[in-house]
Amino acid sequence: MKKIWLTSAALAFAIIQTGASPAFAKKAKAPAGPIAISAKDKQTGAKAHPQILAEFGGAYTAAQTPYVVNVGQKIAVQSGLSNAKSDFTVTLLNSSVNNAFAIPGGYVYVTRQLMGLMNSEAELASVLGHEVGHVAARHSQKRNSRATIGGLGTLAATVLGGVLLGGDGAKLGQQLGGTIAQTWVLGYSRAQEYEADDLGVSYLSKSGYDPAAASAMLASLAAQTALDTRRSGKSGNALPEWASTHPDPASRVTRARQKAATTGSTSKTVNRDAFLAALDGMLYDDDPKQGVVDGQSFKHPDLKLYFTAPAGYVMNNGADAVSISGSGGQAKMSGGAYTGDIDAYVAAVFKSVAGANATLNFGQISKSTINGLKSATAAAPANTQSGQMLVTVYAYEFDATTAYYIVSITPAAQSANPFASLFQSMRKLTAQEAAAVKPRVIDVITVKSGDTMKSLSDRMAYGDYKLERFQVLNGLAGDTILKPGQKVKIVITGL
């Protein structure tokens, strides 16, 4: 989480209602063929690019960057959009969210977190090819308008930790992650996803990669989604982390494998060793400059800020906010311009939550001191498709010009707010605590005789689900027996 301001559109946290897109039920049409990158496309992409960088943590400029650019350009020219690699701008994003997308004008993006989940160069190519496929098939222009959920996109909600509440599937507390990303990468139908899958597999085959890498990557995404669901205590119907533009990766694994078999390719090239060598040492999870999720705690060494999530709730650190979600509701921590009037600050948060065309009638603002911080809180009922909810806002003054807030959305019928401990945990980090915050990085190691998944996973820099994280990170089944000389990834504490 960077330091951001309440007046920014990126902080909208609107309560909305939606139905399923009818496009999901339609049969995919035969692709019309790609249209070459036009001058208008280049202009559009060039305008959007810096805004996308701002929304997704900026470009990750490290040893991995040239490698990603080379692979991305190699796969992108298979699309027919351009035969010149230089026409494609491929960016590795400094984001701890599993995501990838492309926009018109030859701009292709993948996050370092998603790259860390991969296990070969072919898997990287499959993801980038899939995203280029969306652009080549002009899916952004064709997508059903209802799929953008009334203007608030589900990709941003995923990036910032949106959660599905209620049996009717109403999406509550969607967090708008930015109008540029919303414009181009949201709301693809299932038919469009399948078409992009098919195009991506085709691009893999044409590039000389093993086309089966696409199904392997989708399997890793399915495993990551299952682990995230387990960690958060959500039901099996929870929204996958790879965003609404990539629904249910598990259901696409078999289909992608079957599609690979139809290409006629006999290539088994995946370039695993080269990929792992490039990946070694890459930052994983949160960048300390944007704050770090450490178990149930969030620490921001630059902002000198600390809070803890309730047990059983999962935090996701986005570019503009930290989300906290679980079975009892969801919350968001963020910041905004502060003039010293904490009552006006609380009111501004409620206005941001309600959106431009709605009002939340909050009650009296109560004042208190929490861990030495001047604090104010209020609550407001909200009628939604899932029933009546309660929106609660806590604001914290850090100094005369700096304040932060936590807003939660919970079912009104609950006898107690599950985020009560969260509200009371906000405090300032000491200088010593801030200096102790360290990043996590990927360490590629060689399996030695006697090593097991259990013994290696014990070295993972996490307090929970060590074995499960190790298996998902390496695409390993639970009964896999490691072999001496085999290379695997672990996540360790960096310097």
Tab-separated table of C-alpha atoms in Angstrom:
chain	number	residue	atom	x	y	z
A	1	MET	CA	0.000	0.000	0.000
A	2	LYS	CA	1.398	3.327	-1.033
A	3	LYS	CA	0.429	6.609	0.590
A	4	ILE	CA	-2.773	7.623	-1.150
A	5	TRP	CA	-5.504	10.222	-0.793
A	6	LEU	CA	-9.188	9.913	-0.115
A	7	THR	CA	-10.111	12.176	-3.009
A	8	SER	CA	-8.621	9.736	-5.527
A	9	ALA	CA	-11.079	7.706	-7.610
A	10	ALA	CA	-8.970	4.681	-6.789
A	11	LEU	CA	-10.436	4.667	-3.283
A	12	ALA	CA	-14.079	4.247	-4.210
A	13	PHE	CA	-15.560	1.432	-2.125
A	14	ALA	CA	-19.126	1.254	-3.398
A	15	ILE	CA	-21.957	-1.043	-2.353
A	16	ILE	CA	-23.560	-2.378	-5.542
A	17	GLN	CA	-25.767	-5.105	-6.901
A	18	THR	CA	-25.263	-7.221	-9.992
A	19	GLY	CA	-26.554	-10.205	-11.900
A	20	ALA	CA	-24.597	-12.739	-13.892
A	21	SER	CA	-23.639	-11.741	-17.402
A	22	PRO	CA	-25.741	-13.469	-20.065
A	23	ALA	CA	-22.612	-13.637	-22.200
A	24	PHE	CA	-21.466	-16.596	-20.125
A	25	ALA	CA	-24.210	-18.712	-21.682
A	26	LYS	CA	-23.401	-17.863	-25.292
A	27	LYS	CA	-21.384	-20.100	-27.580
A	28	ALA	CA	-18.026	-18.732	-28.649
A	29	LYS	CA	-17.987	-17.378	-32.182
A	30	ALA	CA	-15.185	-18.123	-34.595
A	31	PRO	CA	-12.475	-15.474	-34.267
A	32	ALA	CA	-12.627	-12.784	-36.948
A	33	GLY	CA	-8.843	-12.521	-37.080
A	34	PRO	CA	-6.567	-9.970	-35.452
A	35	ILE	CA	-6.357	-6.363	-36.555
A	36	ALA	CA	-2.865	-4.891	-36.738
A	37	ILE	CA	-1.869	-2.379	-34.099
A	38	SER	CA	-3.135	0.982	-35.313
A	39	ALA	CA	-1.887	4.478	-34.571
A	40	LYS	CA	-5.010	4.973	-32.464
A	41	ASP	CA	-4.269	1.806	-30.495
A	42	LYS	CA	-0.717	2.990	-29.837
A	43	GLN	CA	-1.988	6.356	-28.659
A	44	THR	CA	-4.552	4.712	-26.374
A	45	GLY	CA	-2.007	2.330	-24.884
A	46	ALA	CA	0.608	5.018	-24.386
A	47	LYS	CA	-1.903	7.130	-22.463
A	48	ALA	CA	-3.030	4.241	-20.280
A	49	HIS	CA	0.413	2.783	-19.567
A	50	PRO	CA	1.629	5.232	-16.894
A	51	GLN	CA	-1.716	5.067	-15.121
A	52	ILE	CA	-1.607	1.267	-15.071
A	53	LEU	CA	1.885	1.413	-13.591
A	54	ALA	CA	0.580	3.684	-10.853
A	55	GLU	CA	-2.332	1.374	-10.111
A	56	PHE	CA	-0.254	-1.817	-9.955
A	57	GLY	CA	2.794	-0.838	-7.926
A	58	GLY	CA	4.945	0.376	-10.816
A	59	ALA	CA	7.369	-1.581	-12.971
A	60	TYR	CA	9.581	-4.148	-11.265
A	61	THR	CA	13.032	-3.334	-12.547
A	62	ALA	CA	15.352	-6.168	-11.600
A	63	ALA	CA	17.276	-9.004	-13.204
A	64	GLN	CA	14.024	-10.737	-14.199
A	65	THR	CA	12.765	-7.828	-16.308
A	66	PRO	CA	14.738	-8.367	-19.560
A	67	TYR	CA	13.895	-12.063	-19.453
A	68	VAL	CA	10.151	-11.370	-19.184
A	69	VAL	CA	10.316	-8.781	-21.963
A	70	ASN	CA	12.071	-11.212	-24.294
A	71	VAL	CA	9.570	-14.023	-23.674
A	72	GLY	CA	6.606	-11.665	-23.915
A	73	GLN	CA	7.688	-10.194	-27.233
A	74	LYS	CA	8.475	-13.640	-28.621
A	75	ILE	CA	4.967	-14.892	-27.901
A	76	ALA	CA	3.185	-11.617	-28.788
A	77	VAL	CA	4.378	-11.563	-32.409
A	78	GLN	CA	2.530	-14.859	-32.944
A	79	SER	CA	-0.756	-12.964	-32.538
A	80	GLY	CA	-0.704	-11.281	-35.930
A	81	LEU	CA	-1.003	-7.856	-34.331
A	82	SER	CA	2.535	-7.035	-35.460
A	83	ASN	CA	5.583	-8.893	-36.752
A	84	ALA	CA	7.951	-6.501	-34.964
A	85	LYS	CA	8.877	-7.432	-31.401
A	86	SER	CA	9.619	-3.777	-30.671
A	87	ASP	CA	5.920	-2.964	-31.156
A	88	PHE	CA	5.153	-4.739	-27.874
A	89	THR	CA	5.867	-3.154	-24.510
A	90	VAL	CA	6.051	-5.963	-21.956
A	91	THR	CA	6.090	-4.970	-18.285
A	92	LEU	CA	6.767	-6.953	-15.132
A	93	LEU	CA	4.637	-5.251	-12.469
A	94	ASN	CA	5.744	-4.793	-8.856
A	95	SER	CA	2.546	-6.282	-7.488
A	96	SER	CA	1.936	-9.033	-4.932
A	97	VAL	CA	-1.313	-10.083	-6.621
A	98	ASN	CA	-1.522	-12.934	-9.134
A	99	ASN	CA	-2.518	-11.163	-12.329
A	100	ALA	CA	-1.734	-10.529	-15.979
A	101	PHE	CA	-3.430	-8.560	-18.744
A	102	ALA	CA	-2.856	-6.745	-22.035
A	103	ILE	CA	-4.292	-3.604	-23.577
A	104	PRO	CA	-4.488	-2.298	-27.165
A	105	GLY	CA	-1.347	-0.702	-28.499
A	106	GLY	CA	0.926	-3.643	-27.778
A	107	TYR	CA	1.106	-3.298	-23.981
A	108	VAL	CA	1.384	-6.573	-22.053
A	109	TYR	CA	1.626	-6.959	-18.259
A	110	VAL	CA	2.328	-9.691	-15.725
A	111	THR	CA	2.853	-9.314	-11.974
A	112	ARG	CA	5.944	-10.653	-10.250
A	113	GLN	CA	3.654	-12.604	-7.895
A	114	LEU	CA	2.152	-14.550	-10.788
A	115	MET	CA	5.602	-15.080	-12.265
A	116	GLY	CA	6.671	-16.566	-8.956
A	117	LEU	CA	3.899	-19.145	-9.224
A	118	MET	CA	5.209	-20.339	-12.587
A	119	ASN	CA	7.680	-23.177	-13.063
A	120	SER	CA	8.898	-22.768	-16.621
A	121	GLU	CA	9.430	-20.288	-19.421
A	122	ALA	CA	6.651	-22.009	-21.369
A	123	GLU	CA	4.196	-21.286	-18.530
A	124	LEU	CA	5.216	-17.621	-18.610
A	125	ALA	CA	4.669	-17.581	-22.362
A	126	SER	CA	1.267	-19.242	-21.934
A	127	VAL	CA	0.027	-16.525	-19.585
A	128	LEU	CA	1.287	-13.679	-21.750
A	129	GLY	CA	-0.064	-15.373	-24.879
A	130	HIS	CA	-3.488	-15.736	-23.286
A	131	GLU	CA	-3.579	-12.018	-22.500
A	132	VAL	CA	-2.409	-10.999	-25.969
A	133	GLY	CA	-5.130	-13.299	-27.289
A	134	HIS	CA	-7.761	-11.139	-25.614
A	135	VAL	CA	-6.454	-8.100	-27.489
A	136	ALA	CA	-6.084	-9.944	-30.807
A	137	ALA	CA	-9.699	-11.131	-30.545
A	138	ARG	CA	-10.858	-7.606	-29.591
A	139	HIS	CA	-12.584	-8.844	-26.449
A	140	SER	CA	-12.482	-5.487	-24.682
A	141	GLN	CA	-14.514	-3.968	-27.484
A	142	LYS	CA	-16.956	-6.885	-27.617
A	143	ARG	CA	-17.547	-7.603	-23.954
A	144	ASN	CA	-21.041	-7.343	-22.596
A	145	SER	CA	-21.575	-4.020	-20.817
A	146	ARG	CA	-23.265	-5.707	-17.854
A	147	ALA	CA	-20.077	-7.626	-17.112
A	148	THR	CA	-18.452	-4.447	-15.774
A	149	ILE	CA	-20.926	-4.469	-12.872
A	150	GLY	CA	-22.292	-1.011	-13.257
A	151	GLY	CA	-18.891	0.597	-13.728
A	152	LEU	CA	-17.016	-1.040	-10.879
A	153	GLY	CA	-14.803	-3.848	-12.131
A	154	THR	CA	-14.225	-7.129	-10.343
A	155	LEU	CA	-10.533	-7.197	-11.223
A	156	ALA	CA	-9.925	-4.238	-8.951
A	157	ALA	CA	-12.049	-5.837	-6.275
A	158	THR	CA	-9.832	-8.879	-6.446
A	159	VAL	CA	-6.673	-6.834	-6.382
A	160	LEU	CA	-7.896	-5.086	-3.274
A	161	GLY	CA	-9.470	-8.149	-1.736
A	162	GLY	CA	-13.156	-8.067	-2.663
A	163	VAL	CA	-15.185	-10.866	-1.111
A	164	LEU	CA	-18.466	-12.497	-2.071
A	165	LEU	CA	-21.029	-12.289	0.704
A	166	GLY	CA	-24.487	-13.787	0.644
A	167	GLY	CA	-25.930	-16.817	-1.117
A	168	ASP	CA	-27.257	-14.769	-4.005
A	169	GLY	CA	-23.741	-13.858	-5.048
A	170	ALA	CA	-24.161	-10.111	-4.611
A	171	LYS	CA	-20.782	-8.401	-4.654
A	172	LEU	CA	-20.439	-6.068	-1.713
A	173	GLY	CA	-17.753	-3.536	-1.103
A	174	GLN	CA	-16.243	-3.601	-4.576
A	175	GLN	CA	-13.053	-1.564	-4.508
A	176	LEU	CA	-12.363	0.353	-7.693
A	177	GLY	CA	-8.699	-0.135	-8.489
A	178	GLY	CA	-8.512	2.428	-11.290
A	179	THR	CA	-10.478	3.527	-14.319
A	180	ILE	CA	-7.783	2.556	-16.812
A	181	ALA	CA	-7.542	-1.055	-15.732
A	182	GLN	CA	-11.316	-1.155	-15.488
A	183	THR	CA	-11.688	-0.002	-19.087
A	184	TRP	CA	-9.603	-2.703	-20.694
A	185	VAL	CA	-9.324	-5.865	-18.645
A	186	LEU	CA	-12.668	-6.474	-16.946
A	187	GLY	CA	-15.728	-8.534	-17.545
A	188	TYR	CA	-14.701	-11.082	-20.183
A	189	SER	CA	-17.256	-13.799	-20.750
A	190	ARG	CA	-16.502	-17.484	-20.361
A	191	ALA	CA	-16.632	-17.863	-24.154
A	192	GLN	CA	-14.037	-15.102	-24.512
A	193	GLU	CA	-11.816	-16.768	-21.915
A	194	TYR	CA	-11.979	-20.010	-23.846
A	195	GLU	CA	-11.110	-18.216	-27.067
A	196	ALA	CA	-8.116	-16.544	-25.386
A	197	ASP	CA	-7.069	-19.938	-23.989
A	198	ASP	CA	-7.193	-21.412	-27.494
A	199	LEU	CA	-5.232	-18.548	-28.984
A	200	GLY	CA	-2.642	-18.764	-26.228
A	201	VAL	CA	-2.136	-22.490	-26.839
A	202	SER	CA	-1.787	-21.789	-30.559
A	203	TYR	CA	0.829	-19.102	-29.902
A	204	LEU	CA	2.774	-21.521	-27.688
A	205	SER	CA	2.863	-24.114	-30.442
A	206	LYS	CA	3.948	-21.582	-33.077
A	207	SER	CA	6.739	-20.350	-30.782
A	208	GLY	CA	8.127	-23.843	-30.318
A	209	TYR	CA	7.024	-24.306	-26.706
A	210	ASP	CA	5.215	-27.333	-25.319
A	211	PRO	CA	1.548	-26.286	-25.712
A	212	ALA	CA	0.672	-28.367	-22.630
A	213	ALA	CA	2.288	-25.642	-20.504
A	214	ALA	CA	-0.994	-23.717	-20.608
A	215	SER	CA	-2.861	-26.461	-18.769
A	216	ALA	CA	0.004	-26.787	-16.272
A	217	MET	CA	-0.214	-23.068	-15.521
A	218	LEU	CA	-3.976	-23.235	-15.116
A	219	ALA	CA	-3.539	-26.147	-12.726
A	220	SER	CA	-1.194	-24.051	-10.593
A	221	LEU	CA	-3.741	-21.244	-10.573
A	222	ALA	CA	-6.442	-23.676	-9.500
A	223	ALA	CA	-4.237	-24.950	-6.682
A	224	GLN	CA	-3.410	-21.403	-5.567
A	225	THR	CA	-7.087	-20.485	-5.607
A	226	ALA	CA	-7.951	-23.532	-3.506
A	227	LEU	CA	-5.240	-22.662	-0.986
A	228	ASP	CA	-6.354	-19.027	-0.797
A	229	THR	CA	-9.926	-20.190	-0.249
A	230	ARG	CA	-8.824	-22.538	2.511
A	231	ARG	CA	-6.736	-19.855	4.207
A	232	SER	CA	-9.572	-17.336	4.151
A	233	GLY	CA	-12.243	-19.735	5.394
A	234	LYS	CA	-14.432	-18.952	2.375
A	235	SER	CA	-16.662	-21.409	0.591
A	236	GLY	CA	-15.564	-23.189	-2.563
A	237	ASN	CA	-17.539	-20.607	-4.584
A	238	ALA	CA	-15.247	-17.736	-3.578
A	239	LEU	CA	-13.831	-15.518	-6.313
A	240	PRO	CA	-10.445	-16.771	-7.609
A	241	GLU	CA	-7.537	-14.412	-6.954
A	242	TRP	CA	-6.649	-14.219	-10.647
A	243	ALA	CA	-9.659	-11.981	-11.065
A	244	SER	CA	-13.078	-12.283	-12.596
A	245	THR	CA	-11.513	-12.138	-16.037
A	246	HIS	CA	-10.183	-15.643	-15.379
A	247	PRO	CA	-13.045	-17.524	-13.680
A	248	ASP	CA	-12.635	-21.016	-12.301
A	249	PRO	CA	-9.179	-22.035	-13.600
A	250	ALA	CA	-9.805	-25.627	-12.461
A	251	SER	CA	-12.554	-26.081	-15.061
A	252	ARG	CA	-10.205	-24.972	-17.848
A	253	VAL	CA	-7.257	-27.272	-17.140
A	254	THR	CA	-8.652	-30.299	-18.990
A	255	ARG	CA	-9.906	-28.201	-21.870
A	256	ALA	CA	-6.499	-26.539	-22.342
A	257	ARG	CA	-4.795	-29.951	-22.270
A	258	GLN	CA	-7.175	-31.238	-24.941
A	259	LYS	CA	-6.609	-28.152	-27.064
A	260	ALA	CA	-2.844	-28.657	-26.841
A	261	ALA	CA	-3.252	-32.188	-28.186
A	262	THR	CA	-5.025	-30.869	-31.297
A	263	THR	CA	-2.135	-28.602	-32.305
A	264	GLY	CA	-0.112	-31.526	-33.585
A	265	SER	CA	2.972	-30.124	-31.889
A	266	THR	CA	5.531	-32.622	-30.618
A	267	SER	CA	7.648	-29.989	-28.889
A	268	LYS	CA	8.387	-30.572	-25.211
A	269	THR	CA	10.384	-27.364	-24.799
A	270	VAL	CA	9.591	-25.621	-21.527
A	271	ASN	CA	12.994	-24.102	-20.575
A	272	ARG	CA	12.495	-24.834	-16.896
A	273	ASP	CA	16.131	-24.444	-15.830
A	274	ALA	CA	16.549	-21.117	-17.623
A	275	PHE	CA	13.343	-19.830	-16.080
A	276	LEU	CA	14.265	-20.853	-12.538
A	277	ALA	CA	17.718	-19.313	-12.948
A	278	ALA	CA	16.096	-16.035	-13.978
A	279	LEU	CA	13.546	-16.225	-11.164
A	280	ASP	CA	16.070	-16.812	-8.372
A	281	GLY	CA	16.191	-13.910	-5.911
A	282	MET	CA	13.023	-12.169	-7.106
A	283	LEU	CA	10.935	-10.298	-4.558
A	284	TYR	CA	7.846	-12.288	-3.534
A	285	ASP	CA	4.708	-11.183	-1.707
A	286	ASP	CA	4.735	-7.572	-0.522
A	287	ASP	CA	7.329	-4.925	-1.251
A	288	PRO	CA	8.255	-3.365	2.120
A	289	LYS	CA	8.018	0.048	0.476
A	290	GLN	CA	4.296	-0.671	0.113
A	291	GLY	CA	3.901	-2.376	3.485
A	292	VAL	CA	4.090	-6.052	4.386
A	293	VAL	CA	1.491	-8.606	5.422
A	294	ASP	CA	3.114	-10.826	8.050
A	295	GLY	CA	0.704	-13.505	9.234
A	296	GLN	CA	-2.190	-11.593	10.807
A	297	SER	CA	-0.223	-8.343	11.034
A	298	PHE	CA	0.326	-5.509	8.573
A	299	LYS	CA	3.430	-3.375	8.941
A	300	HIS	CA	4.346	-0.346	6.864
A	301	PRO	CA	7.888	0.772	7.691
A	302	ASP	CA	7.673	4.040	5.756
A	303	LEU	CA	4.295	5.116	7.125
A	304	LYS	CA	5.206	3.732	10.585
A	305	LEU	CA	1.851	1.968	10.709
A	306	TYR	CA	0.754	-1.340	12.244
A	307	PHE	CA	-2.473	-3.302	12.727
A	308	THR	CA	-3.605	-6.916	13.056
A	309	ALA	CA	-6.438	-8.813	11.361
A	310	PRO	CA	-8.752	-11.106	13.336
A	311	ALA	CA	-7.876	-14.798	13.417
A	312	GLY	CA	-9.262	-16.595	10.365
A	313	TYR	CA	-9.266	-13.462	8.181
A	314	VAL	CA	-6.925	-12.945	5.228
A	315	MET	CA	-5.237	-9.694	4.268
A	316	ASN	CA	-4.375	-8.609	0.733
A	317	ASN	CA	-2.093	-5.636	0.194
A	318	GLY	CA	-3.126	-3.619	-2.852
A	319	ALA	CA	-1.555	-0.560	-4.418
A	320	ASP	CA	-3.953	1.811	-2.652
A	321	ALA	CA	-5.376	-0.142	0.249
A	322	VAL	CA	-5.175	-3.246	2.394
A	323	SER	CA	-8.219	-5.519	2.397
A	324	ILE	CA	-9.172	-7.876	5.198
A	325	SER	CA	-11.717	-10.556	4.318
A	326	GLY	CA	-13.305	-13.636	5.814
A	327	SER	CA	-16.576	-15.395	6.464
A	328	GLY	CA	-17.960	-12.606	8.650
A	329	GLY	CA	-17.428	-9.686	6.294
A	330	GLN	CA	-14.730	-7.562	4.748
A	331	ALA	CA	-12.797	-4.460	5.648
A	332	LYS	CA	-10.388	-2.056	3.999
A	333	MET	CA	-7.625	0.079	5.451
A	334	SER	CA	-6.511	3.122	3.499
A	335	GLY	CA	-5.710	6.807	3.869
A	336	GLY	CA	-6.767	10.206	2.689
A	337	ALA	CA	-6.053	13.926	2.732
A	338	TYR	CA	-6.455	15.229	6.276
A	339	THR	CA	-6.972	18.802	7.380
A	340	GLY	CA	-7.138	18.193	11.114
A	341	ASP	CA	-10.939	17.855	11.225
A	342	ILE	CA	-11.495	14.196	12.076
A	343	ASP	CA	-15.311	14.480	11.873
A	344	ALA	CA	-15.069	15.743	8.288
A	345	TYR	CA	-12.612	12.948	7.539
A	346	VAL	CA	-15.067	10.278	8.753
A	347	ALA	CA	-17.841	11.865	6.687
A	348	ALA	CA	-15.605	11.834	3.614
A	349	VAL	CA	-14.963	8.117	4.053
A	350	PHE	CA	-18.708	7.397	4.188
A	351	LYS	CA	-19.199	9.464	1.039
A	352	SER	CA	-16.459	7.472	-0.696
A	353	VAL	CA	-18.082	4.196	0.365
A	354	ALA	CA	-21.540	5.245	-0.824
A	355	GLY	CA	-20.356	6.526	-4.195
A	356	ALA	CA	-21.545	9.516	-6.165
A	357	ASN	CA	-25.211	8.511	-6.423
A	358	ALA	CA	-25.958	7.237	-2.938
A	359	THR	CA	-25.892	8.318	0.701
A	360	LEU	CA	-25.074	6.456	3.885
A	361	ASN	CA	-26.751	7.967	6.946
A	362	PHE	CA	-24.255	7.399	9.717
A	363	GLY	CA	-25.048	8.143	13.342
A	364	GLN	CA	-23.212	10.203	15.886
A	365	ILE	CA	-19.427	10.226	15.595
A	366	SER	CA	-17.777	8.938	18.759
A	367	LYS	CA	-14.306	10.051	19.816
A	368	SER	CA	-11.670	8.086	21.706
A	369	THR	CA	-7.940	7.419	21.960
A	370	ILE	CA	-6.604	4.108	20.607
A	371	ASN	CA	-2.998	3.202	21.347
A	372	GLY	CA	-2.172	6.874	21.726
A	373	LEU	CA	-3.913	7.879	18.488
A	374	LYS	CA	-6.842	10.281	18.334
A	375	SER	CA	-9.702	8.242	16.876
A	376	ALA	CA	-13.277	8.711	15.686
A	377	THR	CA	-15.909	6.189	14.619
A	378	ALA	CA	-19.445	5.946	13.278
A	379	ALA	CA	-21.667	3.332	11.646
A	380	ALA	CA	-24.445	3.318	9.054
A	381	PRO	CA	-26.949	0.698	7.842
A	382	ALA	CA	-26.949	-0.232	4.170
A	383	ASN	CA	-29.669	-2.144	2.330
A	384	THR	CA	-28.268	-4.514	-0.271
A	385	GLN	CA	-29.393	-7.459	-2.352
A	386	SER	CA	-27.890	-9.727	0.298
A	387	GLY	CA	-29.859	-8.070	3.062
A	388	GLN	CA	-29.077	-5.302	5.495
A	389	MET	CA	-25.411	-4.624	6.122
A	390	LEU	CA	-23.596	-2.406	8.575
A	391	VAL	CA	-20.859	-0.064	7.382
A	392	THR	CA	-18.466	0.922	10.157
A	393	VAL	CA	-15.726	3.550	9.833
A	394	TYR	CA	-12.815	4.129	12.191
A	395	ALA	CA	-10.433	7.049	11.590
A	396	TYR	CA	-7.015	7.528	13.182
A	397	GLU	CA	-5.013	10.759	13.367
A	398	PHE	CA	-1.264	10.153	13.032
A	399	ASP	CA	-0.306	13.842	12.969
A	400	ALA	CA	-1.791	17.201	12.024
A	401	THR	CA	-1.787	16.386	8.291
A	402	THR	CA	-1.945	12.581	8.234
A	403	ALA	CA	-4.814	10.206	8.994
A	404	TYR	CA	-5.809	6.670	8.057
A	405	TYR	CA	-9.066	4.795	8.227
A	406	ILE	CA	-10.548	1.315	8.381
A	407	VAL	CA	-14.005	0.690	6.924
A	408	SER	CA	-15.838	-2.611	7.344
A	409	ILE	CA	-18.971	-4.094	5.797
A	410	THR	CA	-20.648	-6.805	7.863
A	411	PRO	CA	-24.114	-8.393	8.069
A	412	ALA	CA	-26.250	-6.233	10.351
A	413	ALA	CA	-27.699	-9.325	12.023
A	414	GLN	CA	-24.348	-10.221	13.582
A	415	SER	CA	-24.364	-9.640	17.332
A	416	ALA	CA	-20.827	-8.238	17.289
A	417	ASN	CA	-18.559	-6.753	14.668
A	418	PRO	CA	-15.904	-9.386	13.814
A	419	PHE	CA	-13.460	-6.554	13.134
A	420	ALA	CA	-13.593	-5.112	16.659
A	421	SER	CA	-10.064	-6.306	17.442
A	422	LEU	CA	-8.829	-4.895	14.120
A	423	PHE	CA	-10.190	-1.441	14.967
A	424	GLN	CA	-8.440	-1.494	18.321
A	425	SER	CA	-5.088	-2.714	16.969
A	426	MET	CA	-4.087	0.325	14.904
A	427	ARG	CA	-0.914	1.943	16.215
A	428	LYS	CA	2.366	3.510	15.183
A	429	LEU	CA	5.415	1.367	14.519
A	430	THR	CA	8.513	2.175	16.520
A	431	ALA	CA	11.705	2.990	14.642
A	432	GLN	CA	13.140	-0.364	15.693
A	433	GLU	CA	10.060	-2.248	14.482
A	434	ALA	CA	10.138	-0.422	11.140
A	435	ALA	CA	13.810	-1.277	10.626
A	436	ALA	CA	13.084	-4.950	11.302
A	437	VAL	CA	10.598	-5.304	8.412
A	438	LYS	CA	12.222	-7.459	5.741
A	439	PRO	CA	11.044	-8.627	2.299
A	440	ARG	CA	10.446	-12.196	1.189
A	441	VAL	CA	12.300	-13.473	-1.865
A	442	ILE	CA	12.289	-16.614	-3.995
A	443	ASP	CA	15.255	-18.896	-3.455
A	444	VAL	CA	15.838	-21.634	-6.046
A	445	ILE	CA	17.601	-24.572	-4.413
A	446	THR	CA	18.798	-28.016	-5.490
A	447	VAL	CA	17.296	-31.014	-3.743
A	448	LYS	CA	19.845	-33.075	-1.806
A	449	SER	CA	19.701	-36.687	-0.728
A	450	GLY	CA	17.324	-37.044	2.183
A	451	ASP	CA	15.376	-33.849	1.420
A	452	THR	CA	11.603	-34.147	1.480
A	453	MET	CA	8.791	-31.756	0.780
A	454	LYS	CA	8.272	-31.489	4.534
A	455	SER	CA	11.901	-30.714	5.325
A	456	LEU	CA	12.212	-28.123	2.561
A	457	SER	CA	8.842	-26.521	3.255
A	458	ASP	CA	9.899	-26.011	6.878
A	459	ARG	CA	12.343	-23.421	5.510
A	460	MET	CA	9.502	-21.342	4.022
A	461	ALA	CA	9.222	-17.866	5.576
A	462	TYR	CA	5.627	-18.305	6.714
A	463	GLY	CA	3.936	-19.136	9.971
A	464	ASP	CA	1.193	-21.276	8.456
A	465	TYR	CA	0.489	-23.685	5.579
A	466	LYS	CA	4.197	-24.144	4.904
A	467	LEU	CA	3.853	-27.511	3.172
A	468	GLU	CA	0.803	-26.471	1.155
A	469	ARG	CA	2.496	-23.252	0.017
A	470	PHE	CA	5.592	-25.208	-1.039
A	471	GLN	CA	3.534	-27.677	-3.057
A	472	VAL	CA	1.533	-24.979	-4.837
A	473	LEU	CA	4.618	-22.860	-5.509
A	474	ASN	CA	6.305	-25.795	-7.213
A	475	GLY	CA	3.276	-27.377	-8.875
A	476	LEU	CA	3.733	-30.593	-6.896
A	477	ALA	CA	1.149	-33.207	-5.970
A	478	GLY	CA	0.904	-34.294	-2.359
A	479	ASP	CA	2.474	-37.688	-3.016
A	480	THR	CA	5.461	-36.382	-4.988
A	481	ILE	CA	8.859	-37.785	-3.983
A	482	LEU	CA	11.649	-35.280	-4.572
A	483	LYS	CA	14.761	-36.467	-6.397
A	484	PRO	CA	18.343	-35.368	-5.658
A	485	GLY	CA	19.456	-32.787	-8.216
A	486	GLN	CA	15.905	-31.526	-8.777
A	487	LYS	CA	15.484	-27.746	-8.519
A	488	VAL	CA	12.644	-26.311	-6.429
A	489	LYS	CA	11.556	-22.924	-5.121
A	490	ILE	CA	11.199	-21.832	-1.532
A	491	VAL	CA	10.332	-18.412	-0.139
A	492	ILE	CA	12.784	-17.033	2.398
A	493	THR	CA	13.342	-13.789	4.283
A	494	GLY	CA	15.530	-11.427	2.308
A	495	LEU	CA	18.031	-8.842	3.441
